[in-house]
Amino acid sequence: MAGRFSQQNQRVRPSSKEDQVVLKAREHFERTLIPVRGQLAGSVAALEHPRHDEALNYGEIFLRDNVPVMVYLLTQKRFDIVKQFLSICLDLQSTTYQTRGVFPTSFVEEKGQLIADYGQRSIGRITSVDASLWWPVLCWMYVKSSGDEEFGSSQAVQRGVQLLLDLVLHPTFEGTPVLFVPDCAFMIDRPMDVWGAPLEVEVLLYGSLRCCAQIMELGRKHHGSRLLDQRLILTRQWVHDLRQFLLKHYWVTSKTMQVLRRRPTEQYGDNQHQNEFNVQPQVIPDWLQDWLENRGGYLIGNIRTGRPDFRFYSLGNSLGCLFGLLTAPQQRALFRLTLHNRDHLMAEMPMRICHPPMESLEWQNKTGSDPKNWPWSYHNGGHWPSLLWFFGSSILLHERRHPHADVLLMGQMKALLEECYWSHLNQLPRQQWAEYFDGPTGTWVGQQSRTYQTWTIVGFLLLHQFLRVNPDDVLLLDLDEGAVPDPDSIDSPVRHND
Ligand code: GLC
């Protein structure tokens, strides 16, 4: 199968340098892998990092940067590295009172000592919430693709999942199913006014809880307990409520905007549910009209009392597709929106992290004049090639799940993806696999960009894998696919109330 696909491709683009680029990228990738406790355990964030500046940590293994690394290793059936990575993260899960259950942002071995950063060394000293949420997702993908149920049901993994769940499933001052976080708590780790319930964290929470449930189901199969049953019920309820919440408050289309603009404001009391967050119509930005056109839709960046964040975040929206948070028609509305706005979102270097950027006074006030996040740069409207594989996989997975739906649109999406892939293929080697790109079209290498950035390299390799080598590998990302069957359903909470 693999051979057939690559031959087909060679017929289409006989004169390309594709094979050489892929070969080189693979070589670079091998050099990113480093050992911990004598065994390969993951990739450094970037290959060329200034070795003498100890405060810079691109030579460490970042959990989030290793997401595409681990997925790629799974496609290569290099399960031992993935298991070592997962085990080390588990060993490093925090046990101190205030952060119990949190996974580190990054770690590295120095002189035989494992050193982990839980945020105490980062800009702003913020904990990366996304790192903790990614762990169960990667763990579940590993278990289902390697078949290593023994690892999944082991005491260590089951305990790790419970510790993580303690951070989410506990009483709070809030009655909503979202996780509240400070600014800078995920990939966007410099000030960008993304505090509260930012899309990426909430969608990741959704995927993470779904994977926790799958892992707990495995544990139940091997050594069930009433506590586990109760946790499963609670987790599934949470997943359900979170999805309802996100679809209700974050999903917008041209149609929903027309309703939102004409809602009453200043509502309180039990029966007034049209405008719970008291959003005034004046806060709806003008650019949204063309952005949504007739049939587009997307998940907005955040909902907060009176101040929704209408910016478009590529990763949160892609994950909304991959994790099955969005319905199939909603996913296609998102694809239409991307196609319609491709000059913004893809341009010369797919794909932009967040749109539109904040400029002048808004940039000053909301980023605290952050010098790296200036308009059209870095997190503030910069282009990150490492994001394309997430969006590309959403298209490919959608096509696998719904092969007959809107064939015309999906054909256009596949063509768009091909073009984006070719932009990477042609530009990234020349630009030394840069971390990010600047400017309205993303043509310029990021002003402070690292080179030979691992997730840029491996993101490209992953797309190559899905498009050319083995299209079936995209199913790895399907959280439902290969799920361990549920022999005696635990749907009835009544059974456990005795
Ligand atoms: C930057 C990015 C962050 C990434 C890290 C290592 O801090 O903002 O998302 O994990 O670099 O590549």
Coordinates of C-alpha atoms and ligand atoms in Angstrom, one line a residue:
M1 CA 0.0 0.0 0.0
A2 CA 2.7 2.4 1.0
G3 CA 4.6 1.8 -2.3
R4 CA 1.5 2.3 -4.4
F5 CA 0.9 5.7 -2.9
S6 CA 4.4 7.0 -3.3
Q7 CA 4.5 5.7 -6.9
Q8 CA 1.3 7.5 -7.7
N9 CA 2.7 10.7 -6.4
Q10 CA 5.9 10.3 -8.3
R11 CA 3.8 10.2 -11.5
V12 CA 2.1 13.4 -10.6
R13 CA 5.2 15.4 -9.7
P14 CA 8.1 13.6 -11.5
S15 CA 10.6 16.4 -11.2
S16 CA 10.1 17.3 -7.6
K17 CA 12.8 17.2 -4.9
E18 CA 10.3 15.7 -2.6
D19 CA 12.2 12.5 -1.8
Q20 CA 15.4 14.4 -1.0
V21 CA 13.6 16.8 1.2
V22 CA 11.9 14.0 3.1
L23 CA 15.2 12.1 3.5
K24 CA 16.9 15.2 4.9
A25 CA 14.0 16.0 7.2
R26 CA 14.2 12.4 8.6
E27 CA 17.9 12.9 9.2
H28 CA 17.3 16.1 11.1
F29 CA 14.5 14.4 13.1
E30 CA 16.8 11.6 14.2
R31 CA 19.2 14.2 15.6
T32 CA 16.4 15.7 17.7
L33 CA 15.9 12.5 19.7
I34 CA 17.7 12.4 23.0
P35 CA 18.1 9.7 25.7
V36 CA 16.9 9.9 29.3
R37 CA 18.1 7.1 31.7
G38 CA 19.9 5.5 28.8
Q39 CA 17.0 5.2 26.4
L40 CA 15.6 7.5 23.8
A41 CA 12.8 9.5 25.4
G42 CA 11.8 12.3 23.1
S43 CA 12.9 15.3 21.1
V44 CA 14.5 18.6 22.0
A45 CA 12.5 21.6 21.0
A46 CA 15.0 22.8 18.5
L47 CA 18.3 21.5 17.1
E48 CA 20.3 24.7 17.0
H49 CA 20.1 26.3 20.3
P50 CA 22.6 28.7 21.8
R51 CA 24.4 26.3 24.1
H52 CA 25.9 28.9 26.4
D53 CA 22.8 30.7 27.4
E54 CA 21.5 28.4 30.1
A55 CA 18.2 30.2 30.6
L56 CA 17.1 29.3 27.1
N57 CA 15.5 25.9 27.1
Y58 CA 15.1 24.8 23.5
G59 CA 17.4 21.8 24.3
E60 CA 14.8 20.4 26.6
I61 CA 12.0 17.9 25.9
F62 CA 8.8 19.9 25.9
L63 CA 5.6 17.9 26.3
R64 CA 3.6 19.9 23.8
D65 CA 6.4 20.0 21.2
N66 CA 6.6 16.2 21.5
V67 CA 2.9 15.7 20.5
P68 CA 3.7 15.4 16.8
V69 CA 6.9 13.6 17.6
M70 CA 5.1 10.9 19.5
V71 CA 2.4 10.6 16.8
Y72 CA 5.1 10.3 14.2
L73 CA 6.9 7.6 16.2
L74 CA 3.7 5.7 16.5
T75 CA 3.4 5.7 12.7
Q76 CA 6.9 4.3 12.6
K77 CA 6.0 1.6 15.2
R78 CA 8.8 2.9 17.4
F79 CA 6.8 2.1 20.5
D80 CA 9.7 1.8 22.9
I81 CA 10.5 5.5 22.6
V82 CA 6.9 6.6 23.1
K83 CA 6.6 4.3 26.2
Q84 CA 9.7 5.7 27.7
F85 CA 8.5 9.3 27.1
L86 CA 5.1 8.5 28.7
S87 CA 6.7 6.7 31.7
I88 CA 9.2 9.6 32.4
C89 CA 6.4 12.1 32.2
L90 CA 4.5 10.0 34.7
D91 CA 7.4 9.8 37.0
L92 CA 7.6 13.6 36.8
Q93 CA 3.9 14.2 37.6
S94 CA 4.0 16.6 40.5
T95 CA 3.4 15.3 44.0
T96 CA 3.7 18.6 45.8
Y97 CA 0.5 19.8 47.6
Q98 CA -0.4 22.8 45.4
T99 CA 0.3 21.3 42.0
R100 CA -0.4 17.6 42.7
G101 CA -1.2 15.8 39.4
V102 CA 0.4 18.4 37.1
F103 CA 2.7 17.2 34.3
P104 CA 5.8 19.2 33.5
T105 CA 6.1 21.7 30.7
S106 CA 9.5 20.3 29.8
F107 CA 12.3 18.2 31.2
V108 CA 15.9 17.2 30.5
E109 CA 18.6 15.0 32.0
E110 CA 21.7 16.8 33.2
K111 CA 24.6 14.9 34.7
G112 CA 22.4 12.0 35.5
Q113 CA 19.7 14.1 37.1
L114 CA 16.2 14.6 35.7
I115 CA 15.3 18.3 35.8
A116 CA 11.7 19.3 35.2
D117 CA 10.1 22.7 34.6
Y118 CA 6.5 23.0 35.9
G119 CA 6.4 26.7 35.0
Q120 CA 8.8 27.9 37.7
R121 CA 11.4 28.8 35.1
S122 CA 9.2 30.1 32.3
I123 CA 8.3 33.7 31.3
G124 CA 5.7 34.8 33.8
R125 CA 6.2 31.6 35.8
I126 CA 3.0 30.1 34.4
T127 CA 2.2 26.3 34.5
S128 CA 1.4 24.8 31.0
V129 CA -2.0 23.4 31.4
D130 CA -1.9 21.9 27.9
A131 CA 1.0 19.6 28.8
S132 CA -1.0 17.9 31.5
L133 CA -4.0 17.5 29.2
W134 CA -2.0 16.1 26.3
W135 CA -0.6 13.2 28.4
P136 CA -3.7 11.0 28.5
V137 CA -4.3 11.7 24.8
L138 CA -0.9 10.5 23.9
C139 CA -1.1 7.6 26.3
W140 CA -4.4 6.4 24.8
M141 CA -3.1 6.7 21.3
Y142 CA 0.0 4.7 22.3
V143 CA -2.1 2.0 23.9
K144 CA -4.5 1.6 21.0
S145 CA -1.9 1.6 18.3
S146 CA 0.7 -0.6 20.1
G147 CA -1.9 -2.9 21.8
D148 CA 0.0 -2.5 25.1
E149 CA -3.0 -2.9 27.4
E150 CA -0.7 -4.0 30.2
F151 CA 0.8 -0.5 30.3
G152 CA -2.6 1.2 30.0
S153 CA -4.1 -0.8 32.9
S154 CA -1.0 -0.7 35.1
Q155 CA -1.2 0.8 38.5
A156 CA 1.1 3.7 37.6
V157 CA -1.0 4.8 34.6
Q158 CA -4.3 4.4 36.4
R159 CA -3.0 6.3 39.3
G160 CA -1.6 9.1 37.1
V161 CA -5.0 9.5 35.4
Q162 CA -6.8 9.7 38.8
L163 CA -4.3 12.4 40.0
L164 CA -4.9 14.4 36.8
L165 CA -8.7 14.0 37.1
D166 CA -8.5 15.4 40.7
L167 CA -7.4 18.6 39.2
V168 CA -10.5 18.9 37.1
L169 CA -13.4 17.0 38.8
H170 CA -13.6 18.9 42.1
P171 CA -15.9 21.5 43.5
T172 CA -15.1 25.1 42.5
F173 CA -16.7 28.5 42.7
E174 CA -17.9 28.0 39.1
G175 CA -20.9 26.1 38.0
T176 CA -19.6 25.6 34.4
P177 CA -17.7 22.6 33.1
V178 CA -14.7 24.7 31.8
L179 CA -11.2 24.9 33.3
F180 CA -10.1 28.4 34.3
V181 CA -6.5 29.3 33.5
P182 CA -4.3 32.4 33.6
D183 CA -2.9 34.1 30.5
C184 CA 0.0 32.1 28.8
A185 CA -1.1 28.6 30.0
F186 CA -0.7 26.7 26.7
M187 CA 1.2 26.9 23.4
I188 CA 0.6 30.6 23.5
D189 CA 2.9 31.1 26.5
R190 CA 3.4 34.9 26.3
P191 CA 0.8 37.5 27.1
M192 CA -2.0 37.5 24.6
D193 CA -5.1 38.1 26.6
V194 CA -6.0 34.4 26.6
W195 CA -6.9 33.9 30.2
G196 CA -10.2 32.5 31.5
A197 CA -11.5 29.7 29.3
P198 CA -9.4 29.8 26.1
L199 CA -10.6 27.6 23.3
E200 CA -7.5 25.5 23.0
V201 CA -7.4 24.5 26.7
E202 CA -11.1 23.7 26.7
V203 CA -11.1 21.6 23.6
L204 CA -8.0 19.8 24.9
L205 CA -9.8 19.2 28.1
Y206 CA -12.6 17.6 26.1
G207 CA -10.2 15.3 24.3
S208 CA -8.2 14.6 27.4
L209 CA -11.3 13.6 29.5
R210 CA -12.4 11.3 26.7
C211 CA -9.0 9.6 26.7
C212 CA -9.0 9.3 30.5
A213 CA -12.4 7.5 30.2
Q214 CA -10.9 5.1 27.7
I215 CA -7.9 4.4 29.9
M216 CA -10.1 4.0 33.0
E217 CA -12.3 1.5 31.0
L218 CA -9.1 -0.5 30.4
G219 CA -8.4 -0.4 34.2
R220 CA -11.9 -1.5 34.9
K221 CA -11.4 -4.5 32.6
H222 CA -8.4 -5.7 34.6
H223 CA -9.2 -4.6 38.1
G224 CA -12.5 -2.8 38.5
S225 CA -13.6 -0.9 41.6
R226 CA -16.6 1.0 42.6
L227 CA -14.5 4.2 42.8
L228 CA -13.4 3.7 39.2
D229 CA -17.0 3.2 38.1
Q230 CA -18.1 6.4 39.8
R231 CA -15.2 8.3 38.3
L232 CA -16.1 7.0 34.8
I233 CA -19.7 8.2 35.2
L234 CA -18.6 11.6 36.4
T235 CA -16.0 12.0 33.7
R236 CA -18.5 11.0 30.9
Q237 CA -21.0 13.5 32.3
W238 CA -18.3 16.2 32.3
V239 CA -17.4 15.4 28.7
H240 CA -21.1 15.7 27.7
D241 CA -21.6 19.0 29.6
L242 CA -18.4 20.5 28.3
R243 CA -19.3 19.7 24.7
Q244 CA -22.8 21.2 25.1
F245 CA -21.2 24.3 26.7
L246 CA -18.6 24.8 24.0
L247 CA -21.1 24.3 21.2
K248 CA -23.5 26.7 22.7
H249 CA -21.2 29.5 23.6
Y250 CA -18.2 29.2 21.2
W251 CA -19.7 28.0 17.9
V252 CA -20.7 30.9 15.6
T253 CA -22.0 31.1 12.0
S254 CA -23.5 33.9 10.0
K255 CA -26.9 32.7 11.2
T256 CA -26.1 32.5 14.9
M257 CA -24.5 36.0 14.7
Q258 CA -27.7 37.5 13.5
V259 CA -29.5 36.0 16.5
L260 CA -26.7 37.1 18.9
R261 CA -26.7 40.7 17.7
R262 CA -30.4 41.1 18.5
R263 CA -30.5 39.4 21.9
P264 CA -31.7 41.3 24.9
T265 CA -29.0 42.4 27.3
E266 CA -28.9 43.0 31.1
Q267 CA -30.7 39.7 31.8
Y268 CA -30.7 38.1 35.2
G269 CA -33.0 35.7 37.0
D270 CA -33.8 32.0 36.5
N271 CA -35.6 32.0 33.2
Q272 CA -33.6 34.5 31.2
H273 CA -31.1 32.4 29.2
Q274 CA -30.7 34.2 25.9
N275 CA -27.6 36.2 26.9
E276 CA -26.1 34.6 30.0
F277 CA -22.7 36.4 29.5
N278 CA -24.3 39.8 28.9
V279 CA -22.6 40.4 25.6
Q280 CA -23.4 43.9 24.2
P281 CA -23.9 43.9 20.3
Q282 CA -21.2 46.6 20.1
V283 CA -18.5 44.2 21.0
I284 CA -19.1 42.1 17.8
P285 CA -16.2 43.1 15.5
D286 CA -16.9 44.3 11.9
W287 CA -14.4 41.9 10.3
L288 CA -16.6 39.0 11.3
Q289 CA -19.2 39.6 8.5
D290 CA -16.9 38.9 5.7
W291 CA -14.9 36.3 7.7
L292 CA -18.0 34.1 8.2
E293 CA -19.6 34.7 4.8
N294 CA -22.7 32.7 4.2
R295 CA -21.8 29.2 5.1
G296 CA -18.7 29.4 7.3
G297 CA -18.5 28.6 11.0
Y298 CA -15.8 28.4 13.7
L299 CA -15.3 28.2 17.4
I300 CA -14.4 31.6 18.9
G301 CA -11.4 32.0 21.2
N302 CA -13.0 32.5 24.6
I303 CA -16.2 33.5 26.4
R304 CA -16.1 35.8 29.3
T305 CA -18.7 38.1 30.9
G306 CA -19.3 40.9 28.4
R307 CA -16.1 40.2 26.5
P308 CA -16.0 37.2 24.2
D309 CA -12.8 36.8 22.2
F310 CA -13.8 36.5 18.6
R311 CA -10.2 35.8 17.4
F312 CA -9.8 32.7 15.3
Y313 CA -7.3 30.1 16.8
S314 CA -6.1 27.5 14.4
L315 CA -5.1 24.8 16.9
G316 CA -8.3 24.9 19.0
N317 CA -10.4 24.7 15.9
S318 CA -8.4 21.8 14.4
L319 CA -8.6 19.9 17.6
G320 CA -12.4 20.6 17.7
C321 CA -12.5 18.5 14.5
L322 CA -10.0 15.8 15.5
F323 CA -11.5 15.1 18.9
G324 CA -15.0 15.0 17.4
L325 CA -16.3 18.0 19.4
L326 CA -17.7 19.5 16.3
T327 CA -20.4 17.7 14.4
A328 CA -19.7 16.7 10.8
P329 CA -21.6 19.6 9.2
Q330 CA -19.9 22.0 11.6
Q331 CA -16.5 20.6 10.6
R332 CA -17.4 21.3 6.9
A333 CA -18.5 24.8 7.8
L334 CA -15.1 25.3 9.4
F335 CA -13.4 24.0 6.2
R336 CA -15.5 26.5 4.1
L337 CA -14.4 29.3 6.4
T338 CA -10.7 28.3 6.0
L339 CA -11.1 28.2 2.3
H340 CA -12.8 31.5 2.2
N341 CA -10.0 33.1 4.4
R342 CA -7.1 31.2 3.0
D343 CA -5.2 34.5 2.2
H344 CA -5.2 35.2 6.0
L345 CA -4.9 31.7 7.4
M346 CA -2.5 30.0 4.9
A347 CA -1.0 32.8 2.7
E348 CA 2.7 32.0 2.0
M349 CA 3.3 29.9 5.1
P350 CA 0.5 27.8 6.4
M351 CA -0.8 28.4 9.0
R352 CA -1.5 31.5 11.0
I353 CA -1.8 30.8 14.7
C354 CA -4.4 33.4 15.6
H355 CA -6.3 36.0 13.6
P356 CA -6.6 39.0 13.5
P357 CA -3.5 40.3 15.4
M358 CA -3.8 42.9 18.0
E359 CA -2.3 46.2 17.0
S360 CA -1.3 49.6 18.5
L361 CA -3.2 50.4 21.7
E362 CA -4.8 47.1 22.0
W363 CA -1.4 45.4 21.7
Q364 CA 0.0 47.7 24.3
N365 CA -2.8 47.2 26.7
K366 CA -3.5 43.5 26.3
T367 CA 0.0 42.1 25.8
G368 CA 1.7 44.6 28.1
S369 CA 3.7 45.8 25.1
D370 CA 5.2 42.3 24.7
P371 CA 8.2 42.7 22.4
K372 CA 7.9 39.2 20.9
N373 CA 4.2 39.3 20.4
W374 CA 4.1 42.5 18.3
P375 CA 1.5 42.7 15.6
W376 CA 1.9 40.0 12.9
S377 CA 4.6 38.2 14.8
Y378 CA 5.0 35.1 16.9
H379 CA 1.7 34.3 18.7
N380 CA 0.1 37.6 17.7
G381 CA -0.7 36.7 14.1
G382 CA 2.5 34.9 13.2
H383 CA 2.6 31.8 11.0
W384 CA 3.6 28.5 12.5
P385 CA 4.3 25.6 10.0
S386 CA 4.0 23.2 13.0
L387 CA 0.2 23.8 13.0
L388 CA -0.6 22.6 9.5
W389 CA -0.5 18.9 10.2
F390 CA -3.3 19.4 12.8
F391 CA -5.5 21.1 10.3
G392 CA -4.5 18.7 7.5
S393 CA -5.3 15.7 9.6
S394 CA -8.8 17.2 10.4
I395 CA -9.5 17.2 6.7
L396 CA -8.2 13.7 6.1
L397 CA -9.9 12.2 9.1
H398 CA -13.2 13.9 8.1
E399 CA -12.9 12.3 4.7
R400 CA -12.4 8.9 6.2
R401 CA -15.3 9.3 8.5
H402 CA -17.7 10.7 6.0
P403 CA -16.5 9.6 2.5
H404 CA -19.6 10.7 0.7
A405 CA -20.4 14.0 2.3
D406 CA -20.0 17.2 0.2
V407 CA -17.5 15.7 -2.3
L408 CA -17.0 19.1 -4.0
L409 CA -16.0 20.9 -0.9
M410 CA -13.7 18.0 0.3
G411 CA -12.1 18.0 -3.2
Q412 CA -11.3 21.7 -2.7
M413 CA -10.0 21.0 0.8
K414 CA -7.7 18.3 -0.4
A415 CA -6.4 20.6 -3.2
L416 CA -5.8 23.3 -0.6
L417 CA -3.9 20.9 1.6
E418 CA -1.8 19.7 -1.3
E419 CA -0.8 23.3 -2.0
C420 CA 0.0 24.0 1.6
Y421 CA 2.1 20.9 1.7
W422 CA 4.0 22.1 -1.3
S423 CA 4.6 25.5 0.2
H424 CA 6.3 23.7 3.1
L425 CA 8.2 21.4 0.9
N426 CA 9.6 24.3 -1.2
Q427 CA 10.3 26.8 1.6
L428 CA 11.1 25.0 4.8
P429 CA 14.4 23.5 3.8
R430 CA 15.5 26.9 2.5
Q431 CA 14.4 28.6 5.7
Q432 CA 16.1 26.1 7.9
W433 CA 12.9 24.6 9.3
A434 CA 12.2 27.9 11.1
E435 CA 9.9 28.0 14.2
Y436 CA 7.6 30.7 12.9
F437 CA 7.1 33.4 10.2
D438 CA 6.1 37.0 10.4
G439 CA 4.0 39.5 8.5
P440 CA 0.5 39.6 6.9
T441 CA 1.5 36.9 4.3
G442 CA 3.9 35.0 6.6
T443 CA 6.8 35.3 4.0
W444 CA 9.4 36.5 6.4
V445 CA 11.2 34.3 8.9
G446 CA 10.2 35.1 12.4
Q447 CA 12.2 38.0 13.8
Q448 CA 13.4 35.9 16.8
S449 CA 12.7 32.5 15.3
R450 CA 14.8 29.5 16.1
T451 CA 15.9 27.3 13.2
Y452 CA 15.7 23.5 12.9
Q453 CA 12.6 23.5 15.2
T454 CA 11.6 20.0 15.9
W455 CA 7.8 20.4 15.5
T456 CA 8.3 22.2 12.2
I457 CA 10.4 19.2 10.9
V458 CA 8.2 16.5 12.3
G459 CA 4.9 18.3 11.4
F460 CA 6.1 18.1 7.8
L461 CA 7.0 14.5 8.1
L462 CA 3.6 13.6 9.5
L463 CA 1.8 15.3 6.6
H464 CA 4.0 13.5 4.2
Q465 CA 3.2 10.2 6.0
F466 CA -0.6 10.8 5.8
L467 CA -0.6 12.1 2.3
R468 CA 2.0 9.9 0.6
V469 CA 3.1 6.9 2.7
N470 CA 0.1 5.5 4.6
P471 CA -3.2 7.4 4.6
D472 CA -4.6 4.9 7.1
D473 CA -2.2 6.3 9.8
V474 CA -4.5 9.3 10.2
L475 CA -6.9 6.9 12.0
L476 CA -4.4 6.9 14.9
L477 CA -5.8 10.3 15.8
D478 CA -9.4 9.1 15.9
L479 CA -10.2 8.8 19.6
D480 CA -13.0 6.4 18.9
E481 CA -11.3 4.1 16.5
G482 CA -10.0 0.9 18.1
A483 CA -11.7 1.8 21.4
V484 CA -11.6 -1.1 23.8
P485 CA -15.2 -2.5 23.7
D486 CA -17.4 -1.9 26.7
P487 CA -18.7 -5.4 27.7
D488 CA -21.1 -4.6 30.5
S489 CA -22.1 -1.0 30.1
I490 CA -22.0 1.2 33.2
D491 CA -24.6 3.7 32.0
S492 CA -26.8 3.3 35.0
P493 CA -25.7 5.4 37.9
V494 CA -28.4 3.8 40.0
R495 CA -26.5 0.6 40.3
H496 CA -23.7 2.4 42.1
N497 CA -25.8 4.3 44.6
D498 CA -26.2 1.5 46.9
Ligands
GLC1 C1 7.9 28.8 22.7 C2 6.5 28.5 22.3 C3 6.0 27.3 23.0 C4 6.9 26.1 22.7 C5 8.3 26.4 23.1 C6 9.4 25.4 22.7 O1 8.0 29.1 24.0 O2 5.7 29.6 22.5 O3 4.7 27.0 22.6 O4 6.5 25.0 23.4 O5 8.7 27.6 22.4 O6 9.3 25.2 21.4

